[in-house]
């Protein structure tokens, strides 16, 4: 089907791993490659997986305590001196609490401060609405100079972390807490700003990011049995946005669905709608959390509650293909 | 590698003359801009003169010199005094000061690092400068770069911001004693006096309890400013906060101590009892040029 060296999800058991684990490995590797890489954490060293780096390079690790505003502004000072700082906390607090500081000191200064937003989205689970960051994609996507990456699995997160460490711009990487399926392999290419067609099809395009890429691929399997040939795009970089790959696919299929475990306003779906609306309008269905806050539950329960499972995607695909 | 840099030593009288010129140009450029803060920048002219013409190791011809001392303006609304001081120090032509806050100017309403040489960071939103000074000091520590100082001015009203105290804790935690913070303690903020808007006192006790050594000085006395920073550099067991008590609008008698000037450009709005627009600006300049009547103005 393609040469992306993806995991064959139809054979045997799918490996599950939290996306944040891949970040932890990637940062450790980035630290080995470049001694200018430094890490800062706001009292969540273990759960954000920055602990791997902290243990390997204690002299390049800074614990700022529960102080997210300080987290990014101290990082901005480090970046001004040539360092490449990765700052980690829960996405609900960073960028949730320090957006202006990040805008002013990282983005206007245009320097490589990286925000690592762990525990983003519904995969945060039982912690509930306060800790399920659903607005981060919208918040980070509107900032000039900023790069926004939402890796689809732990393996891609590792590569994305290395890519961000080598990138001179400010950046945001969105990570999930609970285990999710591993779809990609070490050989799967990753490039900032480049979307990838994970599954080719001609009837409908499903654009997804993060954990939703797996749901989209599952939906495509299901749809194939129903006689619908769905194309699945992993839009792992939200900014800069790869409109070329999107439009190419939309020209072929004539219908697009977007799926994200984030607020439907301002996120991936909005980015897709903006690009299609201006360049190649086709029927579009945006799937995400519909202008509501999250709540406690397991990831599976929440995906079901908010209508974001593969079955929900398949239903929407049927509807959009029927009305094309 | 350090360049063969020697700062030219000036007398206090020389420095006071420079401060007066800086005040004149602050007023001129604000008048031309038609908006901007005047009281804070005028109150800070002596501190900036001392920093850029005596205290700091820097090279206007090589603004990114890797051994320079660093200055961070956390109170970004005081940009006019930074711009004017940089121009007088030779970072760019004094004539460019007339473009302050104008479209296309490198002298933005609030300073931006990417636009103008000599600006170390973008500021304006308050409370972020000290954290960035901390980050820079941490980078120097990692690099084992022990010969550089980071000076950071903060407003007093700015210290309403929680971010300041987050930075205060971190700097004390890592004992980043090459950070020398200077509070412009002029007791005014936009809505009135600091003690009315959000009381800061006992400010010395606050900083001390956060693990800092505190030095109170007259922030309009250049000799005291130079002395205090020298002492701050010699204290290695704690970071140092210099509480520089300044007079807002210093040098212009009808501005001194009146918080209305905090956000009002010279010659734009009539303040009760003040002369009308142009006369007001002229009178302000006259007072400055004559060092409040002490000398003959070179323009007369």
XYZ file of C-alpha atoms in Angstrom:
624
model
C 0.000 0.000 0.000
C 2.831 2.400 0.831
C 6.437 2.428 1.918
C 5.978 4.034 5.307
C 6.909 0.851 7.196
C 3.824 0.962 9.387
C 2.907 -1.767 11.847
C 0.493 -4.312 10.371
C -2.439 -3.733 12.696
C -4.408 -6.690 11.345
C -1.935 -9.354 12.400
C -1.657 -10.324 16.030
C -1.688 -8.117 19.099
C -1.127 -4.377 18.798
C 1.614 -3.005 21.010
C 0.370 -0.337 23.410
C 2.515 2.406 24.940
C 1.894 5.940 26.239
C 2.967 8.573 23.692
C 4.849 10.437 26.445
C 7.248 7.482 26.774
C 8.511 8.165 23.274
C 9.147 11.790 24.196
C 11.241 10.661 27.185
C 13.416 8.465 24.969
C 13.654 11.135 22.274
C 14.783 13.821 24.700
C 17.435 11.532 26.182
C 18.725 10.883 22.676
C 18.594 14.597 21.787
C 20.625 15.297 24.923
C 23.280 12.831 23.801
C 23.446 14.303 20.294
C 23.588 17.960 21.325
C 24.934 19.208 24.649
C 23.022 22.479 24.212
C 19.767 20.663 24.871
C 18.519 21.388 28.397
C 15.363 20.355 30.205
C 13.115 22.059 32.723
C 10.232 20.629 34.655
C 7.484 21.980 36.923
C 7.308 19.283 39.595
C 6.134 16.520 37.250
C 9.439 14.954 36.302
C 8.350 11.325 36.375
C 4.950 11.614 34.781
C 6.159 13.781 31.908
C 9.010 11.288 31.288
C 11.594 14.053 31.441
C 13.166 11.983 34.242
C 15.225 9.965 31.739
C 17.012 13.136 30.677
C 17.253 14.452 34.247
C 18.996 11.288 35.412
C 21.414 11.213 32.490
C 22.243 14.931 32.471
C 21.603 16.336 35.962
C 23.729 19.422 35.235
C 21.439 20.271 32.315
C 18.192 19.727 34.186
C 16.373 22.491 36.056
C 13.519 21.890 38.464
C 11.436 25.055 38.688
C 8.758 23.770 41.044
C 5.035 24.282 40.503
C 5.538 27.492 38.547
C 4.569 27.240 34.900
C 4.980 30.943 34.146
C 8.548 30.709 35.379
C 9.004 27.445 33.488
C 8.815 29.018 30.038
C 10.373 32.369 30.893
C 13.436 30.772 32.479
C 13.599 28.613 29.359
C 13.478 31.768 27.234
C 16.542 33.054 29.079
C 18.348 29.778 28.436
C 17.392 29.920 24.764
C 18.709 33.478 24.511
C 22.100 32.075 25.517
C 22.044 29.422 22.802
C 20.435 26.548 24.696
C 17.576 24.450 23.368
C 15.248 24.156 26.361
C 12.481 21.561 26.607
C 9.939 22.502 29.265
C 7.569 19.894 30.540
C 4.403 19.911 32.549
C 0.821 18.892 31.966
C -0.636 20.615 28.934
C -3.441 21.965 31.131
C -0.849 24.134 32.906
C 1.708 24.627 30.157
C 0.648 26.112 27.767
C -2.640 26.402 29.688
C -1.287 28.878 32.223
C 1.704 30.463 30.516
C 0.498 31.223 27.012
C 1.310 34.944 27.131
C 4.782 34.326 28.510
C 5.411 31.834 25.721
C 4.096 34.249 23.107
C 6.213 37.168 24.315
C 9.472 35.536 25.330
C 9.631 32.553 22.969
C 7.559 33.428 19.887
C 8.144 37.176 19.484
C 11.801 36.592 20.371
C 11.681 33.685 17.905
C 13.863 31.343 19.896
C 13.735 27.580 20.390
C 11.781 27.197 23.610
C 9.864 23.920 23.423
C 6.708 23.290 25.409
C 6.039 19.642 26.067
C 2.379 19.296 26.969
C 1.910 15.959 28.608
C -1.469 14.550 29.637
C -3.261 16.376 26.837
C -6.670 15.305 25.596
C -9.108 12.659 26.791
C -6.402 10.055 27.343
C -5.737 11.892 30.627
C -8.728 9.933 31.893
C -9.901 10.009 35.530
C -8.266 13.354 36.416
C -11.274 15.061 34.846
C -11.960 18.314 33.028
C -9.389 20.507 34.787
C -6.560 18.234 33.683
C -7.822 17.181 30.256
C -6.298 19.872 28.058
C -8.518 20.158 25.001
C -7.757 23.742 23.974
C -4.011 23.474 23.445
C -4.001 22.917 19.692
C -6.085 26.047 19.156
C -3.966 28.082 21.581
C -0.657 27.074 20.066
C -1.684 27.029 16.421
C -2.394 30.763 16.299
C 1.085 31.839 17.410
C 3.445 33.116 14.698
C 6.823 31.317 14.505
C 5.535 28.418 16.612
C 5.658 24.792 15.454
C 2.874 22.481 16.657
C 3.311 18.721 16.603
C 0.806 16.087 17.707
C 2.501 12.703 17.305
C 0.299 9.700 16.597
C 2.203 7.252 18.808
C 5.224 6.866 21.053
C 7.565 6.007 18.189
C 6.610 9.119 16.262
C 6.894 11.170 19.481
C 10.502 10.070 19.796
C 11.274 11.218 16.246
C 9.290 14.441 16.658
C 11.260 15.285 19.813
C 14.543 14.812 17.965
C 13.249 16.927 15.083
C 12.152 19.712 17.439
C 15.542 19.641 19.163
C 17.154 20.295 15.784
C 14.680 23.058 14.885
C 15.464 26.688 15.714
C 11.855 27.780 16.127
C 9.682 27.713 19.240
C 7.644 24.538 19.403
C 4.844 22.658 21.088
C 4.512 18.894 21.287
C 1.286 17.340 22.534
C 1.512 14.093 24.474
C -1.038 11.696 25.926
C -0.927 9.972 29.281
C -2.574 6.565 28.832
C -1.298 3.833 26.555
C -2.281 3.996 22.932
C -1.532 1.791 19.932
C 1.899 1.889 18.333
C 1.360 2.261 14.590
C 4.697 3.380 13.257
C 8.157 1.841 13.308
C 11.682 3.173 13.506
C 11.714 3.213 9.723
C 8.580 5.327 9.311
C 9.753 8.741 8.122
C 8.906 11.872 10.116
C 9.403 15.432 9.010
C 8.086 18.621 10.658
C 5.469 20.134 8.383
C 4.822 16.985 6.357
C 1.585 15.037 6.611
C 1.593 11.395 5.662
C -0.964 9.240 3.926
C -1.050 6.220 6.227
C -3.691 4.428 4.206
C -4.634 5.202 0.608
C -8.221 5.404 -0.561
C -10.485 7.154 -3.056
C -13.913 7.675 -1.453
C -13.265 9.810 1.615
C -10.269 11.363 3.394
C -9.973 10.973 7.157
C -7.494 13.465 8.595
C -6.444 12.681 12.156
C -3.754 13.535 14.664
C -2.461 11.987 17.871
C -4.264 8.960 19.272
C -7.080 9.455 16.770
C -4.905 8.229 13.895
C -5.309 4.693 15.226
C -9.090 5.125 15.447
C -9.088 6.450 11.876
C -7.120 3.447 10.602
C -9.489 1.100 12.424
C -12.414 2.922 10.855
C -10.819 2.554 7.409
C -10.581 -1.221 7.937
C -14.216 -1.352 8.888
C -15.233 0.875 5.959
C -13.286 -1.300 3.530
C -15.517 -4.219 4.467
C -18.520 -1.942 3.844
C -17.251 -1.107 0.372
C -15.931 2.386 1.179
C -12.325 3.119 0.306
C -11.092 5.589 2.919
C -7.795 7.456 2.848
C -6.190 8.171 6.228
C -3.822 11.104 6.681
C -1.655 11.447 9.779
C -1.522 15.225 10.215
C 1.096 15.069 12.939
C 2.270 18.623 12.315
C -0.558 21.093 12.803
C 1.704 24.089 12.169
C 3.246 24.615 9.676
C 0.224 23.017 8.065
C 0.685 20.681 5.109
C -2.170 21.922 2.929
C -0.592 20.342 -0.167
C -1.067 16.766 1.026
C -4.559 17.597 2.261
C -5.745 19.233 -0.960
C -4.205 16.480 -3.077
C -6.232 13.944 -1.129
C -9.407 16.035 -1.173
C -9.162 16.340 -4.975
C -9.068 12.563 -5.149
C -11.787 11.699 -2.637
C -14.069 14.747 -2.676
C -14.969 14.451 1.013
C -13.037 15.032 4.244
C -13.497 14.064 7.886
C -11.246 15.388 10.649
C -10.785 13.647 14.002
C -9.051 14.956 17.112
C -9.476 14.487 20.840
C -9.503 18.238 21.353
C -11.978 21.118 21.199
C -13.642 21.216 17.832
C -13.118 24.987 17.760
C -9.692 26.059 16.633
C -7.930 22.728 16.366
C -7.033 20.339 13.560
C -10.556 20.459 12.117
C -10.385 24.237 11.933
C -6.999 24.127 10.201
C -8.383 21.680 7.635
C -11.567 23.717 7.154
C -9.539 26.892 6.590
C -7.342 25.240 3.964
C -10.191 23.514 2.158
C -12.455 26.544 2.361
C -9.899 28.763 0.671
C -8.429 26.364 -1.832
C -10.685 23.408 -2.563
C -14.056 23.316 -0.817
C -15.467 19.806 -0.419
C -17.994 18.344 2.033
C -16.365 18.322 5.455
C -17.210 16.780 8.834
C -15.197 17.810 11.881
C -15.100 15.337 14.764
C -13.814 16.344 18.172
C -15.049 17.491 21.553
C -17.955 19.741 20.675
C -17.564 22.892 22.742
C -17.792 21.057 26.066
C -15.367 20.246 28.853
C -14.176 16.739 29.609
C -14.922 14.623 32.677
C -13.558 11.672 34.638
C -13.517 8.241 33.071
C -11.239 5.857 31.238
C -9.972 6.882 27.824
C -12.236 4.298 26.180
C -15.286 5.485 28.092
C -14.542 9.100 27.188
C -13.903 8.408 23.494
C -17.207 6.588 23.397
C -18.966 9.380 25.294
C -17.650 12.090 22.993
C -18.234 10.044 19.828
C -14.607 9.587 18.852
C -14.193 5.822 18.367
C -13.541 4.101 15.050
C -17.242 3.144 14.854
C -18.269 6.787 15.208
C -15.832 7.738 12.453
C -17.198 4.981 10.187
C -20.750 6.234 10.673
C -19.711 9.760 9.694
C -17.856 8.390 6.670
C -20.925 6.567 5.453
C -22.982 9.728 5.803
C -20.533 12.004 4.036
C -19.948 9.558 1.156
C -23.685 9.111 0.708
C -24.228 12.859 0.425
C -21.239 13.609 -1.804
C 37.529 35.054 23.853
C 37.315 38.350 25.636
C 38.245 41.330 23.554
C 40.599 43.978 24.788
C 37.834 45.963 26.357
C 38.345 48.807 28.761
C 35.490 50.975 29.836
C 36.218 54.647 29.775
C 36.021 55.947 33.320
C 34.000 59.068 33.671
C 33.512 61.432 36.571
C 30.167 61.617 38.331
C 29.732 65.096 36.841
C 30.250 63.701 33.339
C 27.720 60.982 34.016
C 25.198 63.485 35.340
C 25.543 65.484 32.139
C 24.913 62.329 30.111
C 21.832 61.593 32.226
C 20.568 65.091 31.531
C 21.045 64.629 27.785
C 19.220 61.330 28.006
C 16.328 63.010 29.801
C 16.166 65.688 27.124
C 16.007 63.114 24.383
C 13.398 61.044 26.211
C 11.150 64.092 26.346
C 11.830 65.013 22.703
C 11.108 61.537 21.409
C 7.993 61.101 23.534
C 6.696 64.447 22.405
C 7.235 63.419 18.812
C 5.665 59.999 19.378
C 2.653 61.578 21.015
C 2.216 58.647 23.379
C 4.197 56.570 25.825
C 5.388 56.569 29.380
C 7.369 59.545 30.583
C 7.601 59.403 34.379
C 9.295 56.007 34.714
C 11.874 56.587 31.971
C 12.813 60.014 33.378
C 13.142 58.544 36.856
C 15.389 55.786 35.528
C 17.777 57.983 33.522
C 20.415 57.992 36.257
C 20.353 54.218 36.662
C 20.632 53.675 32.903
C 23.436 56.179 32.600
C 25.329 54.459 35.397
C 24.769 51.016 33.863
C 25.674 51.804 30.263
C 28.363 54.440 30.851
C 30.123 53.018 33.888
C 28.991 49.692 35.282
C 28.398 47.254 32.432
C 30.894 45.539 30.172
C 29.459 45.945 26.686
C 30.398 47.057 23.200
C 27.935 49.101 21.143
C 29.845 48.143 17.996
C 29.456 44.467 18.805
C 26.066 44.089 20.517
C 26.209 40.282 20.626
C 29.769 40.102 22.014
C 29.812 36.787 23.861
C 31.468 38.216 26.983
C 29.174 41.190 27.433
C 27.197 41.849 30.562
C 23.498 41.608 29.908
C 20.786 44.109 30.644
C 17.147 43.044 30.854
C 14.375 45.607 30.932
C 11.617 43.705 32.687
C 9.546 46.885 32.905
C 9.285 47.112 29.114
C 7.071 50.204 29.163
C 10.184 52.149 30.163
C 11.560 51.515 26.653
C 12.193 55.237 25.988
C 14.995 55.361 28.553
C 16.553 52.172 27.170
C 16.378 53.364 23.562
C 17.741 56.776 24.425
C 20.567 55.331 26.491
C 21.470 52.834 23.750
C 21.549 55.648 21.197
C 23.764 57.802 23.382
C 26.027 54.813 24.035
C 26.466 54.392 20.275
C 24.240 51.425 19.380
C 22.473 53.540 16.748
C 22.107 57.151 15.665
C 20.468 59.559 18.092
C 18.371 60.867 15.198
C 16.545 57.533 15.082
C 14.988 58.325 18.468
C 12.526 60.564 16.634
C 10.966 57.427 15.094
C 9.879 56.113 18.507
C 6.546 54.257 18.279
C 6.153 55.158 14.588
C 5.223 52.696 11.849
C 8.285 50.977 10.459
C 10.509 52.026 13.351
C 12.909 49.682 15.105
C 11.900 51.550 18.247
C 8.642 49.759 18.909
C 6.235 50.905 21.606
C 7.644 48.099 23.706
C 11.116 46.730 22.942
C 11.579 43.731 20.675
C 14.815 41.805 20.587
C 14.573 40.874 16.929
C 14.219 44.461 15.784
C 16.979 46.430 17.452
C 20.590 45.605 18.350
C 21.222 45.865 22.078
C 17.768 44.664 23.092
C 18.306 41.369 24.911
C 14.675 40.339 25.103
C 11.192 41.405 24.188
C 9.284 42.915 27.094
C 6.186 44.852 27.950
C 3.912 42.262 29.515
C 5.151 42.511 33.079
C 6.814 40.019 35.363
C 8.924 38.034 32.903
C 12.319 39.713 32.930
C 13.735 38.299 36.116
C 12.904 34.750 34.990
C 14.771 35.319 31.762
C 17.719 36.719 33.686
C 17.588 33.486 35.705
C 17.604 31.384 32.539
C 20.580 33.310 31.203
C 22.423 32.872 34.492
C 21.683 29.150 34.459
C 23.077 28.924 30.927
C 26.234 30.734 32.081
C 26.505 28.313 34.998
C 26.176 25.311 32.658
C 28.779 26.882 30.339
C 31.061 27.659 33.309
C 31.038 31.253 32.139
C 31.749 33.043 35.416
C 32.755 36.498 34.265
C 29.494 38.018 33.247
C 26.779 39.884 35.088
C 23.117 40.171 34.340
C 21.384 43.380 35.396
C 17.611 43.430 35.414
C 15.365 46.370 36.182
C 11.856 45.788 37.432
C 9.084 48.218 38.118
C 7.620 48.287 41.587
C 4.028 47.952 40.383
C 5.303 45.074 38.261
C 5.867 43.164 41.469
C 2.118 42.612 41.699
C 2.838 39.835 39.164
C 3.255 36.325 40.579
C 5.812 35.474 37.915
C 8.275 37.827 39.653
C 8.118 35.809 42.857
C 8.453 32.522 41.005
C 11.691 33.904 39.603
C 12.764 35.188 43.010
C 12.453 31.686 44.480
C 14.317 30.011 41.638
C 17.196 32.505 41.631
C 17.641 32.005 45.371
C 17.354 28.222 45.011
C 20.201 28.067 42.502
C 22.001 31.050 44.102
C 22.372 32.789 40.749
C 24.323 35.613 42.342
C 25.469 37.065 39.038
C 21.898 38.295 38.601
C 21.641 41.817 40.005
C 18.071 43.023 40.162
C 17.144 46.669 40.463
C 13.662 47.745 41.469
C 12.571 51.152 40.257
C 10.854 52.023 43.530
C 9.024 55.124 42.369
C 5.817 54.286 44.240
C 3.557 54.881 41.248
C 1.642 52.618 38.908
C -1.094 53.343 36.420
C -4.037 53.457 38.813
C -2.241 55.451 41.489
C 0.328 54.896 44.197
C 1.602 51.366 44.660
C 0.497 51.323 48.287
C -3.019 52.272 47.234
C -3.343 49.931 44.245
C -1.720 46.867 45.831
C 0.506 47.465 48.819
C 4.075 46.206 48.356
C 5.498 47.111 51.722
C 7.420 45.761 53.479
C 9.192 45.234 50.137
C 12.646 44.822 51.678
C 11.314 42.176 54.056
C 9.608 40.393 51.156
C 12.805 40.063 49.149
C 14.842 39.178 52.212
C 12.398 36.443 53.121
C 12.772 35.069 49.599
C 16.494 34.645 50.258
C 17.834 37.821 48.708
C 20.235 40.428 50.011
C 18.589 43.843 49.735
C 20.287 47.216 49.315
C 18.238 50.428 49.527
C 19.628 53.387 47.593
C 18.733 56.761 46.179
C 18.135 55.704 42.576
C 18.658 59.210 41.295
C 22.166 59.425 42.706
C 24.644 58.013 40.228
C 27.369 57.587 42.825
C 25.045 55.466 44.984
C 24.017 53.364 41.992
C 27.624 52.599 41.100
C 28.459 51.792 44.722
C 25.454 49.516 45.172
C 26.186 47.483 42.051
C 29.830 47.146 43.124
C 28.678 45.812 46.458
C 26.154 43.525 44.730
C 28.936 41.979 42.650
C 30.916 41.256 45.787
C 28.071 39.408 47.506
C 28.202 35.781 46.417
C 26.206 34.087 49.138
C 22.874 35.471 47.917
C 21.383 37.181 44.883
C 21.009 40.925 45.342
C 18.007 43.176 44.936
C 18.752 46.882 44.816
C 15.692 48.865 45.848
C 16.382 52.059 43.950
C 14.145 54.790 45.288
C 13.550 57.117 42.369
C 11.468 60.169 41.699
C 9.094 59.642 38.772
C 9.485 62.350 36.158
C 12.789 63.306 37.792
C 14.183 66.528 36.386
C 10.829 68.064 35.501
C 9.301 69.769 38.501
C 5.682 69.590 37.429
C 6.064 65.875 36.722
C 7.925 64.776 39.792
C 5.705 62.784 42.101
C 2.513 63.055 40.040
C 1.349 59.635 38.940
C -0.792 61.080 36.141
C 2.423 61.284 34.126
C 2.878 57.549 34.230
C 0.979 57.072 31.008
C 0.705 60.574 29.583
C 3.150 61.882 27.013
C 4.520 65.335 27.431
C 2.456 67.967 25.679
C -0.556 65.796 24.952
C -2.920 66.213 27.821
C -3.365 69.138 30.089
C -2.744 68.395 33.708
C -4.429 70.730 36.134
C -2.193 73.639 36.912
C 0.350 72.808 34.218
C 1.182 75.135 31.344
C -0.551 74.478 28.006
C 0.740 71.802 25.584
C 3.753 73.216 23.788
C 4.653 75.533 26.598
C 4.604 72.536 28.879
C 7.039 70.591 26.717
C 9.280 73.601 26.333
C 9.252 74.244 30.023
C 10.110 70.603 30.688
C 13.024 70.741 28.275
C 14.191 74.016 29.674
C 14.304 72.625 33.180
C 16.261 69.624 31.994
C 18.658 71.538 29.827
C 19.458 73.862 32.656
C 19.722 71.069 35.221
C 16.814 72.762 36.942
C 18.437 76.146 36.699
C 21.880 75.065 37.858
C 23.607 75.479 34.497
C 23.166 77.482 31.343
C 21.523 75.533 28.615
C 23.647 74.985 25.508
C 20.547 75.830 23.502
C 20.159 79.300 24.888
